[in-house]
């Protein structure tokens, strides 16, 4: 039996056949050059694999899985695909997916959004309306099944803006189908991040962990000042994240809205009755789908903390977390929390709830801000007005933002400013806090081997099962 994605092991859910060849739609005479062919690569160290995707093999395998695909016509599909642009499929077009990600992509002159996918038909229709209005036609295709996006050989990259429990699974399937990936943060578990790194590096693909922080001047400036010793030897980092959720959530089952494919929304998560407080924005406060406020906001401010501490490819060695959640409602992630991390370099990082803020305290002063994107503050004007000189540490960023940076890297085949391994490490910082709170005790973490020291119970929580037939295998 042919194995999907060219893997040397069986995959529980198979959709696309993969062979060694150039990009092709399976129609004679219609070839789609891959991004690395259309945009010459300067680095000789990257060897890219080509994929051959056929609609027939996709339909055959999806029918076995009980999924009936239906392709919408698009003038951008086939020989008319603009070879000078990076074609993008959107998977998840909710509030952030449209208001932030889609709006940004539509401003990029070298990107063409050709397909939008969402399990909520109303959101999908609104996204298509935005794309069609921008291009002045009706060419944007739609689907409620992300596998149809991955099956299209004319799509170079995907932008994934789904709930957290879908992030890694869709990203891995996209990588295996030959796409470059921009995906919202965070992962759902520590082991998911490890899997994602292996897939990206194995396939030579580009993956951007999607946050704007590294392009936000105040956070970039803050990290550079600390990295260049302007506060002296760094001793302490104070991180404040919001306090959410502010209500317990209503667990009472309700009828599923007719436009929502609720079973696909659940995907790999356990079966659960529908309630409006479970889906869309509110998924963040339920453990089956997310790590709560610590993961939602921690992947922002912890990243700047790790960046400034020069531990962005490592992490803390100890964590001690305390917290609570609402009782008697639907939401079961922490709302009040007090977490302390310790790093091998002696730095102590604390995390509490309040107005989202950062503060780096060193032997010669401090630098930080109060409020999201708040004005930079420091213990002295000397620190505040310090100039980073030639020869000092300059941190890689792109002021134009995460989407522009990703598209540039699709062309150059280089890592973006928030690559998969750094994204995994900041997600891990979040997961460590949640696991310490969940277990009710301090934990010792080995950031090199990426396991808890002498703690089988904690190590078992690095992963979670998936509802059949979904699998990362």
Short mmCIF file of C-alpha atoms in Angstrom, two decimals:
data_model
loop_
_atom_site.label_atom_id
_atom_site.label_comp_id
_atom_site.label_asym_id
_atom_site.label_seq_id
_atom_site.Cartn_x
_atom_site.Cartn_y
_atom_site.Cartn_z
CA UNK A 1 0.00 0.00 0.00
CA UNK A 2 1.35 3.45 -0.92
CA UNK A 3 2.17 5.46 2.18
CA UNK A 4 1.10 9.11 2.30
CA UNK A 5 3.47 12.08 2.38
CA UNK A 6 6.44 9.84 1.43
CA UNK A 7 6.91 8.71 5.02
CA UNK A 8 8.57 5.41 5.86
CA UNK A 9 5.92 4.56 8.41
CA UNK A 10 2.12 4.26 8.27
CA UNK A 11 0.07 7.37 8.94
CA UNK A 12 -3.31 6.88 10.52
CA UNK A 13 -4.99 9.62 8.45
CA UNK A 14 -3.79 9.84 4.86
CA UNK A 15 -4.84 12.38 2.28
CA UNK A 16 -2.10 13.13 -0.22
CA UNK A 17 0.33 10.95 -2.15
CA UNK A 18 3.85 12.31 -2.22
CA UNK A 19 6.55 11.42 -4.77
CA UNK A 20 9.91 12.85 -5.76
CA UNK A 21 9.13 15.24 -8.63
CA UNK A 22 8.54 18.88 -9.47
CA UNK A 23 5.36 20.61 -8.31
CA UNK A 24 2.57 19.58 -10.64
CA UNK A 25 -1.21 19.61 -10.54
CA UNK A 26 -1.36 16.23 -12.25
CA UNK A 27 -2.55 17.81 -15.51
CA UNK A 28 -0.13 17.36 -18.46
CA UNK A 29 1.60 20.58 -19.43
CA UNK A 30 0.59 22.47 -16.27
CA UNK A 31 3.56 22.90 -13.98
CA UNK A 32 3.70 25.00 -10.82
CA UNK A 33 7.26 26.00 -9.87
CA UNK A 34 7.90 25.76 -6.13
CA UNK A 35 8.75 28.95 -4.18
CA UNK A 36 12.41 27.97 -4.02
CA UNK A 37 12.46 27.67 -7.85
CA UNK A 38 10.56 30.88 -8.52
CA UNK A 39 12.69 32.81 -6.02
CA UNK A 40 16.37 31.75 -6.31
CA UNK A 41 18.03 30.50 -3.12
CA UNK A 42 21.36 31.91 -2.05
CA UNK A 43 22.07 29.20 0.50
CA UNK A 44 23.47 25.98 -0.91
CA UNK A 45 23.00 24.12 2.36
CA UNK A 46 19.27 23.66 1.88
CA UNK A 47 18.09 20.79 -0.27
CA UNK A 48 14.39 21.01 -0.91
CA UNK A 49 12.16 18.06 -1.71
CA UNK A 50 9.60 18.47 -4.48
CA UNK A 51 6.16 17.01 -4.16
CA UNK A 52 3.69 15.61 -6.64
CA UNK A 53 0.11 16.04 -5.48
CA UNK A 54 -2.82 14.63 -7.35
CA UNK A 55 -6.46 15.48 -6.82
CA UNK A 56 -7.39 11.88 -7.56
CA UNK A 57 -5.21 10.43 -4.78
CA UNK A 58 -6.51 13.09 -2.39
CA UNK A 59 -10.14 12.29 -3.12
CA UNK A 60 -9.52 8.56 -2.89
CA UNK A 61 -7.88 8.77 0.51
CA UNK A 62 -10.35 11.27 1.95
CA UNK A 63 -13.30 9.14 0.86
CA UNK A 64 -11.79 6.25 2.79
CA UNK A 65 -11.72 8.54 5.82
CA UNK A 66 -15.35 9.51 5.26
CA UNK A 67 -14.64 13.02 3.96
CA UNK A 68 -16.11 14.16 0.64
CA UNK A 69 -14.12 17.08 -0.77
CA UNK A 70 -15.70 19.62 -3.09
CA UNK A 71 -13.42 22.04 -4.91
CA UNK A 72 -14.70 25.54 -5.64
CA UNK A 73 -13.75 26.96 -8.99
CA UNK A 74 -11.09 29.65 -9.00
CA UNK A 75 -9.49 31.47 -11.88
CA UNK A 76 -6.26 31.43 -9.84
CA UNK A 77 -6.17 27.64 -9.88
CA UNK A 78 -4.30 25.92 -12.69
CA UNK A 79 -2.26 27.54 -15.43
CA UNK A 80 -3.49 31.03 -14.49
CA UNK A 81 -1.78 30.96 -11.08
CA UNK A 82 0.43 34.09 -10.84
CA UNK A 83 3.93 32.64 -10.91
CA UNK A 84 5.46 35.81 -9.57
CA UNK A 85 3.45 35.69 -6.35
CA UNK A 86 3.40 33.46 -3.28
CA UNK A 87 0.00 31.79 -3.18
CA UNK A 88 -1.49 31.44 0.30
CA UNK A 89 -4.33 29.41 1.78
CA UNK A 90 -5.94 30.62 4.99
CA UNK A 91 -6.98 28.01 7.57
CA UNK A 92 -9.04 29.62 10.32
CA UNK A 93 -10.54 33.03 9.61
CA UNK A 94 -12.04 34.12 12.90
CA UNK A 95 -11.50 37.49 14.54
CA UNK A 96 -7.69 37.44 14.65
CA UNK A 97 -7.46 35.41 11.45
CA UNK A 98 -9.24 38.14 9.48
CA UNK A 99 -8.71 41.41 11.36
CA UNK A 100 -4.98 40.88 11.82
CA UNK A 101 -3.65 38.13 9.57
CA UNK A 102 -5.85 38.37 6.47
CA UNK A 103 -5.84 42.16 6.39
CA UNK A 104 -2.05 42.12 6.58
CA UNK A 105 -1.65 39.55 3.80
CA UNK A 106 -3.94 41.50 1.49
CA UNK A 107 -1.52 44.43 1.80
CA UNK A 108 1.46 42.36 0.63
CA UNK A 109 2.17 42.95 -3.09
CA UNK A 110 3.85 39.56 -3.57
CA UNK A 111 1.18 37.42 -1.90
CA UNK A 112 -2.06 36.08 -3.39
CA UNK A 113 -4.73 34.64 -1.07
CA UNK A 114 -6.47 31.99 -3.17
CA UNK A 115 -8.45 29.96 -0.62
CA UNK A 116 -10.02 30.44 2.82
CA UNK A 117 -11.11 27.70 5.20
CA UNK A 118 -13.15 27.79 8.38
CA UNK A 119 -15.52 25.38 10.12
CA UNK A 120 -17.85 28.35 10.68
CA UNK A 121 -19.58 29.05 7.38
CA UNK A 122 -20.42 32.65 8.28
CA UNK A 123 -16.80 33.48 9.07
CA UNK A 124 -15.63 31.71 5.93
CA UNK A 125 -18.07 33.70 3.78
CA UNK A 126 -16.96 36.98 5.33
CA UNK A 127 -13.29 36.17 4.67
CA UNK A 128 -14.03 35.29 1.05
CA UNK A 129 -15.90 38.59 0.71
CA UNK A 130 -12.82 40.46 1.96
CA UNK A 131 -10.49 38.67 -0.45
CA UNK A 132 -12.78 39.04 -3.45
CA UNK A 133 -13.36 42.74 -2.73
CA UNK A 134 -9.61 43.28 -2.56
CA UNK A 135 -8.95 41.53 -5.88
CA UNK A 136 -12.09 42.76 -7.60
CA UNK A 137 -13.31 39.29 -8.58
CA UNK A 138 -14.93 36.17 -7.10
CA UNK A 139 -11.92 33.89 -7.45
CA UNK A 140 -11.26 33.00 -3.81
CA UNK A 141 -12.19 29.36 -3.11
CA UNK A 142 -13.76 28.20 0.17
CA UNK A 143 -13.94 25.03 2.22
CA UNK A 144 -14.72 23.88 5.74
CA UNK A 145 -12.11 21.11 5.50
CA UNK A 146 -8.49 22.26 5.75
CA UNK A 147 -7.34 19.12 3.92
CA UNK A 148 -8.69 20.60 0.69
CA UNK A 149 -6.32 23.53 1.15
CA UNK A 150 -3.37 21.17 1.65
CA UNK A 151 -4.36 19.15 -1.43
CA UNK A 152 -3.98 22.10 -3.79
CA UNK A 153 -0.56 21.98 -5.46
CA UNK A 154 -0.79 25.63 -6.53
CA UNK A 155 -0.78 26.81 -2.90
CA UNK A 156 2.74 27.60 -1.66
CA UNK A 157 2.04 28.46 1.97
CA UNK A 158 -0.67 28.40 4.62
CA UNK A 159 -1.61 30.84 7.34
CA UNK A 160 -3.07 28.89 10.29
CA UNK A 161 -5.25 30.84 12.75
CA UNK A 162 -7.17 28.05 14.47
CA UNK A 163 -7.68 27.20 18.16
CA UNK A 164 -4.50 25.94 19.82
CA UNK A 165 -5.41 22.23 19.79
CA UNK A 166 -5.27 22.30 15.97
CA UNK A 167 -2.02 24.27 15.55
CA UNK A 168 0.54 21.48 15.46
CA UNK A 169 -1.56 18.84 13.70
CA UNK A 170 -2.47 21.12 10.78
CA UNK A 171 1.09 22.51 10.63
CA UNK A 172 2.60 19.02 10.43
CA UNK A 173 0.15 17.93 7.74
CA UNK A 174 0.87 21.11 5.80
CA UNK A 175 4.63 20.55 6.02
CA UNK A 176 4.19 16.96 4.82
CA UNK A 177 2.16 18.22 1.88
CA UNK A 178 4.99 20.54 0.87
CA UNK A 179 3.73 23.88 2.21
CA UNK A 180 5.59 26.58 4.09
CA UNK A 181 3.72 27.50 7.24
CA UNK A 182 2.87 30.55 9.28
CA UNK A 183 0.98 29.41 12.36
CA UNK A 184 -0.39 31.19 15.38
CA UNK A 185 1.13 30.39 18.74
CA UNK A 186 1.23 28.30 20.94
CA UNK A 187 1.53 24.52 20.83
CA UNK A 188 -0.83 22.50 23.03
CA UNK A 189 1.91 20.37 24.63
CA UNK A 190 5.68 20.27 24.98
CA UNK A 191 5.98 17.15 22.83
CA UNK A 192 4.02 18.79 20.01
CA UNK A 193 6.73 21.40 19.74
CA UNK A 194 9.43 18.75 19.48
CA UNK A 195 7.50 17.04 16.68
CA UNK A 196 7.06 20.32 14.84
CA UNK A 197 10.80 21.06 14.92
CA UNK A 198 11.63 17.62 13.52
CA UNK A 199 9.17 18.03 10.65
CA UNK A 200 10.35 21.52 9.70
CA UNK A 201 14.04 20.58 9.72
CA UNK A 202 13.51 17.23 8.01
CA UNK A 203 11.60 18.80 5.12
CA UNK A 204 13.59 22.02 4.80
CA UNK A 205 10.49 24.17 5.11
CA UNK A 206 9.92 27.66 6.50
CA UNK A 207 7.78 28.02 9.61
CA UNK A 208 6.99 31.32 11.29
CA UNK A 209 5.59 31.23 14.83
CA UNK A 210 3.06 33.99 14.37
CA UNK A 211 3.37 36.85 16.86
CA UNK A 212 4.10 40.51 16.25
CA UNK A 213 6.24 41.17 19.34
CA UNK A 214 9.66 40.93 17.71
CA UNK A 215 8.60 43.61 15.24
CA UNK A 216 7.21 45.91 17.96
CA UNK A 217 9.86 48.60 18.60
CA UNK A 218 9.45 48.79 22.38
CA UNK A 219 10.04 45.03 22.89
CA UNK A 220 12.91 44.87 20.40
CA UNK A 221 14.57 47.89 22.02
CA UNK A 222 14.07 46.44 25.50
CA UNK A 223 15.73 43.15 24.58
CA UNK A 224 18.67 44.84 22.85
CA UNK A 225 19.37 47.09 25.83
CA UNK A 226 19.45 44.10 28.18
CA UNK A 227 21.51 41.93 25.83
CA UNK A 228 24.10 44.71 25.53
CA UNK A 229 24.52 45.09 29.28
CA UNK A 230 22.84 48.46 29.75
CA UNK A 231 21.26 47.31 33.02
CA UNK A 232 24.43 45.52 34.09
CA UNK A 233 24.24 41.84 34.91
CA UNK A 234 20.63 40.73 34.54
CA UNK A 235 19.26 39.46 37.85
CA UNK A 236 15.47 39.41 37.67
CA UNK A 237 12.67 39.55 35.11
CA UNK A 238 9.16 40.53 36.16
CA UNK A 239 6.37 39.48 33.78
CA UNK A 240 2.75 40.49 34.31
CA UNK A 241 0.02 38.88 32.19
CA UNK A 242 -3.73 39.64 32.15
CA UNK A 243 -6.17 38.02 34.53
CA UNK A 244 -8.59 35.94 32.48
CA UNK A 245 -11.17 34.47 32.18
CA UNK A 246 -13.32 36.90 34.13
CA UNK A 247 -16.39 34.59 34.17
CA UNK A 248 -16.74 30.82 34.81
CA UNK A 249 -18.39 29.97 31.47
CA UNK A 250 -21.75 28.29 30.95
CA UNK A 251 -21.45 24.50 30.45
CA UNK A 252 -25.15 23.99 29.56
CA UNK A 253 -25.39 22.09 26.23
CA UNK A 254 -26.96 24.00 23.35
CA UNK A 255 -27.97 23.19 19.76
CA UNK A 256 -25.10 23.37 17.29
CA UNK A 257 -25.50 26.35 14.92
CA UNK A 258 -26.35 25.18 11.37
CA UNK A 259 -23.32 26.93 9.84
CA UNK A 260 -20.81 25.29 12.20
CA UNK A 261 -19.08 21.95 11.56
CA UNK A 262 -18.72 21.28 15.28
CA UNK A 263 -17.15 17.83 14.96
CA UNK A 264 -14.40 19.31 12.81
CA UNK A 265 -14.01 22.16 15.30
CA UNK A 266 -13.36 19.57 18.02
CA UNK A 267 -11.03 17.60 15.76
CA UNK A 268 -8.40 15.81 17.89
CA UNK A 269 -9.92 17.06 21.17
CA UNK A 270 -12.23 14.86 23.28
CA UNK A 271 -15.92 14.76 22.44
CA UNK A 272 -17.89 17.39 24.34
CA UNK A 273 -21.37 18.94 24.05
CA UNK A 274 -21.63 22.20 22.17
CA UNK A 275 -22.07 25.45 24.03
CA UNK A 276 -21.30 28.91 22.70
CA UNK A 277 -18.94 29.46 25.63
CA UNK A 278 -16.75 26.61 24.38
CA UNK A 279 -15.96 27.75 20.84
CA UNK A 280 -14.34 30.63 18.99
CA UNK A 281 -12.59 33.13 21.31
CA UNK A 282 -13.56 31.23 24.48
CA UNK A 283 -11.62 28.06 23.65
CA UNK A 284 -8.64 29.68 25.42
CA UNK A 285 -10.09 29.00 28.84
CA UNK A 286 -10.60 25.24 28.42
CA UNK A 287 -7.74 22.80 29.02
CA UNK A 288 -8.73 20.46 26.18
CA UNK A 289 -8.03 23.20 23.64
CA UNK A 290 -5.50 25.54 25.22
CA UNK A 291 -3.25 26.39 28.16
CA UNK A 292 -5.27 29.40 29.23
CA UNK A 293 -4.04 32.94 29.76
CA UNK A 294 -0.49 31.81 30.56
CA UNK A 295 -0.15 30.29 27.08
CA UNK A 296 -2.24 32.92 25.30
CA UNK A 297 -0.31 35.94 26.60
CA UNK A 298 2.81 34.22 27.88
CA UNK A 299 3.95 33.43 24.35
CA UNK A 300 4.11 37.19 23.80
CA UNK A 301 5.90 38.54 26.86
CA UNK A 302 7.89 35.41 27.74
CA UNK A 303 9.41 35.61 24.28
CA UNK A 304 10.82 39.06 24.94
CA UNK A 305 12.01 37.79 28.32
CA UNK A 306 13.80 34.81 26.77
CA UNK A 307 15.19 37.02 23.99
CA UNK A 308 16.65 39.54 26.44
CA UNK A 309 17.98 36.77 28.71
CA UNK A 310 19.72 35.08 25.74
CA UNK A 311 17.87 31.84 26.53
CA UNK A 312 15.57 31.82 23.50
CA UNK A 313 16.87 28.39 22.44
CA UNK A 314 16.97 27.04 25.98
CA UNK A 315 14.80 27.72 29.01
CA UNK A 316 14.53 27.72 32.80
CA UNK A 317 15.77 24.91 35.01
CA UNK A 318 13.14 25.23 37.77
CA UNK A 319 9.54 26.35 37.99
CA UNK A 320 7.24 26.79 40.97
CA UNK A 321 3.66 27.76 40.13
CA UNK A 322 0.54 28.36 42.17
CA UNK A 323 -2.88 29.26 40.84
CA UNK A 324 -6.62 28.65 40.78
CA UNK A 325 -9.50 28.54 38.32
CA UNK A 326 -13.24 29.06 38.36
CA UNK A 327 -15.26 26.39 40.14
CA UNK A 328 -18.60 25.06 38.94
CA UNK A 329 -18.37 26.45 35.42
CA UNK A 330 -16.98 25.46 32.05
CA UNK A 331 -13.57 27.12 32.21
CA UNK A 332 -10.78 25.12 33.85
CA UNK A 333 -7.55 26.97 33.00
CA UNK A 334 -5.92 29.20 35.63
CA UNK A 335 -7.20 32.75 36.23
CA UNK A 336 -5.08 33.75 39.27
CA UNK A 337 -1.44 32.67 39.28
CA UNK A 338 1.97 33.31 40.79
CA UNK A 339 4.89 31.59 39.07
CA UNK A 340 8.62 31.72 39.71
CA UNK A 341 11.24 30.43 37.25
CA UNK A 342 14.97 30.02 37.79
CA UNK A 343 17.56 29.90 35.03
CA UNK A 344 21.01 28.32 34.98
CA UNK A 345 22.59 31.78 34.64
CA UNK A 346 21.09 32.81 38.00
CA UNK A 347 18.25 34.93 36.60
CA UNK A 348 14.92 34.65 38.42
CA UNK A 349 11.73 35.33 36.45
CA UNK A 350 8.36 35.90 38.10
CA UNK A 351 4.92 35.88 36.49
CA UNK A 352 1.78 37.28 38.08
CA UNK A 353 -1.60 38.57 36.88
CA UNK A 354 -2.48 42.20 36.26
CA UNK A 355 -1.74 44.82 33.60
CA UNK A 356 0.49 43.12 30.96
CA UNK A 357 4.00 44.46 31.60
CA UNK A 358 7.71 43.64 31.55
CA UNK A 359 10.63 44.70 33.73
CA UNK A 360 14.29 43.65 33.50
CA UNK A 361 16.27 44.36 36.65
CA UNK A 362 20.06 44.27 36.61
CA UNK A 363 23.04 45.21 38.76
CA UNK A 364 23.15 48.73 37.24
CA UNK A 365 19.48 49.56 36.76
CA UNK A 366 16.29 48.44 35.08
CA UNK A 367 14.31 48.79 31.88
CA UNK A 368 10.72 47.84 31.08
CA UNK A 369 7.21 49.06 30.35
CA UNK A 370 3.67 49.01 31.73
CA UNK A 371 0.78 47.90 29.55
CA UNK A 372 0.76 46.15 26.18
CA UNK A 373 3.13 48.08 23.91
CA UNK A 374 3.51 50.63 26.70
CA UNK A 375 6.14 53.34 26.48
CA UNK A 376 9.70 52.27 27.30
CA UNK A 377 10.82 53.16 30.81
CA UNK A 378 14.18 52.86 32.56
CA UNK A 379 15.86 53.67 35.85
CA UNK A 380 17.92 56.41 34.19
CA UNK A 381 17.99 58.55 31.06
CA UNK A 382 21.40 57.09 30.32
CA UNK A 383 19.86 53.64 29.86
CA UNK A 384 16.78 54.98 28.10
CA UNK A 385 18.74 56.97 25.52
CA UNK A 386 21.63 54.55 25.09
CA UNK A 387 22.77 53.95 21.51
CA UNK A 388 23.57 50.43 20.35
CA UNK A 389 26.93 50.89 18.70
CA UNK A 390 28.49 49.10 15.74
CA UNK A 391 29.96 45.80 16.88
CA UNK A 392 27.40 45.35 19.67
CA UNK A 393 24.60 42.78 19.63
CA UNK A 394 21.86 43.62 17.13
CA UNK A 395 18.77 41.41 17.33
CA UNK A 396 17.19 40.25 14.08
CA UNK A 397 13.77 41.70 13.37
CA UNK A 398 11.60 43.02 10.57
CA UNK A 399 9.77 46.26 11.39
CA UNK A 400 7.22 45.45 8.68
CA UNK A 401 5.96 42.56 10.82
CA UNK A 402 5.56 38.81 10.99
CA UNK A 403 3.75 38.37 7.66
CA UNK A 404 6.25 40.41 5.65
CA UNK A 405 9.11 38.56 7.35
CA UNK A 406 7.55 35.18 6.54
CA UNK A 407 7.06 35.99 2.86
CA UNK A 408 10.65 37.21 2.59
CA UNK A 409 11.85 33.95 4.11
CA UNK A 410 9.73 31.86 1.75
CA UNK A 411 11.87 33.43 -0.98
CA UNK A 412 15.26 33.23 0.74
CA UNK A 413 14.59 29.86 2.47
CA UNK A 414 16.05 31.28 5.67
CA UNK A 415 14.55 31.09 9.15
CA UNK A 416 12.13 33.92 10.04
CA UNK A 417 12.50 36.05 13.15
CA UNK A 418 10.39 33.65 15.26
CA UNK A 419 11.38 30.23 13.91
CA UNK A 420 9.97 26.89 15.00
CA UNK A 421 12.58 26.05 17.63
CA UNK A 422 12.36 29.43 19.38
CA UNK A 423 8.56 29.28 19.20
CA UNK A 424 8.69 25.84 20.81
CA UNK A 425 10.91 27.08 23.61
CA UNK A 426 8.64 29.95 24.58
CA UNK A 427 5.59 27.66 24.48
CA UNK A 428 7.51 25.32 26.78
CA UNK A 429 8.00 28.13 29.31
CA UNK A 430 4.21 28.50 29.38
CA UNK A 431 3.57 24.76 29.66
CA UNK A 432 6.04 24.46 32.55
CA UNK A 433 4.02 26.96 34.58
CA UNK A 434 0.73 25.20 33.87
CA UNK A 435 2.12 21.77 34.74
CA UNK A 436 3.60 23.00 38.02
CA UNK A 437 0.24 24.55 38.94
CA UNK A 438 -1.64 21.42 37.86
CA UNK A 439 0.62 19.11 39.89
CA UNK A 440 0.73 21.48 42.83
CA UNK A 441 4.49 21.37 43.30
CA UNK A 442 7.81 22.76 42.03
CA UNK A 443 9.39 21.03 39.03
CA UNK A 444 13.00 20.69 37.89
CA UNK A 445 13.47 20.94 34.12
CA UNK A 446 16.44 19.98 31.96
CA UNK A 447 16.32 22.41 29.00
CA UNK A 448 19.00 20.45 27.12
CA UNK A 449 17.36 17.01 27.28
CA UNK A 450 13.91 18.58 27.52
CA UNK A 451 12.55 16.46 30.30
CA UNK A 452 11.67 16.77 33.98
CA UNK A 453 14.34 15.43 36.27
CA UNK A 454 13.37 12.25 38.13
CA UNK A 455 9.68 12.96 37.65
CA UNK A 456 7.77 10.40 35.59
CA UNK A 457 4.41 11.93 36.45
CA UNK A 458 5.39 15.31 35.04
CA UNK A 459 7.05 13.79 31.98
CA UNK A 460 3.85 11.94 31.11
CA UNK A 461 2.12 15.32 30.90
CA UNK A 462 4.41 16.47 28.09
CA UNK A 463 1.95 14.89 25.67
CA UNK A 464 -1.78 14.28 25.30
CA UNK A 465 -3.80 11.76 23.34
CA UNK A 466 -5.81 12.66 20.23
CA UNK A 467 -9.35 11.64 19.40
CA UNK A 468 -9.37 9.07 16.60
CA UNK A 469 -8.75 9.10 13.72
CA UNK A 470 -6.46 12.13 14.18
CA UNK A 471 -2.81 11.46 14.82
CA UNK A 472 0.64 13.01 14.47
CA UNK A 473 2.17 9.61 13.67
#
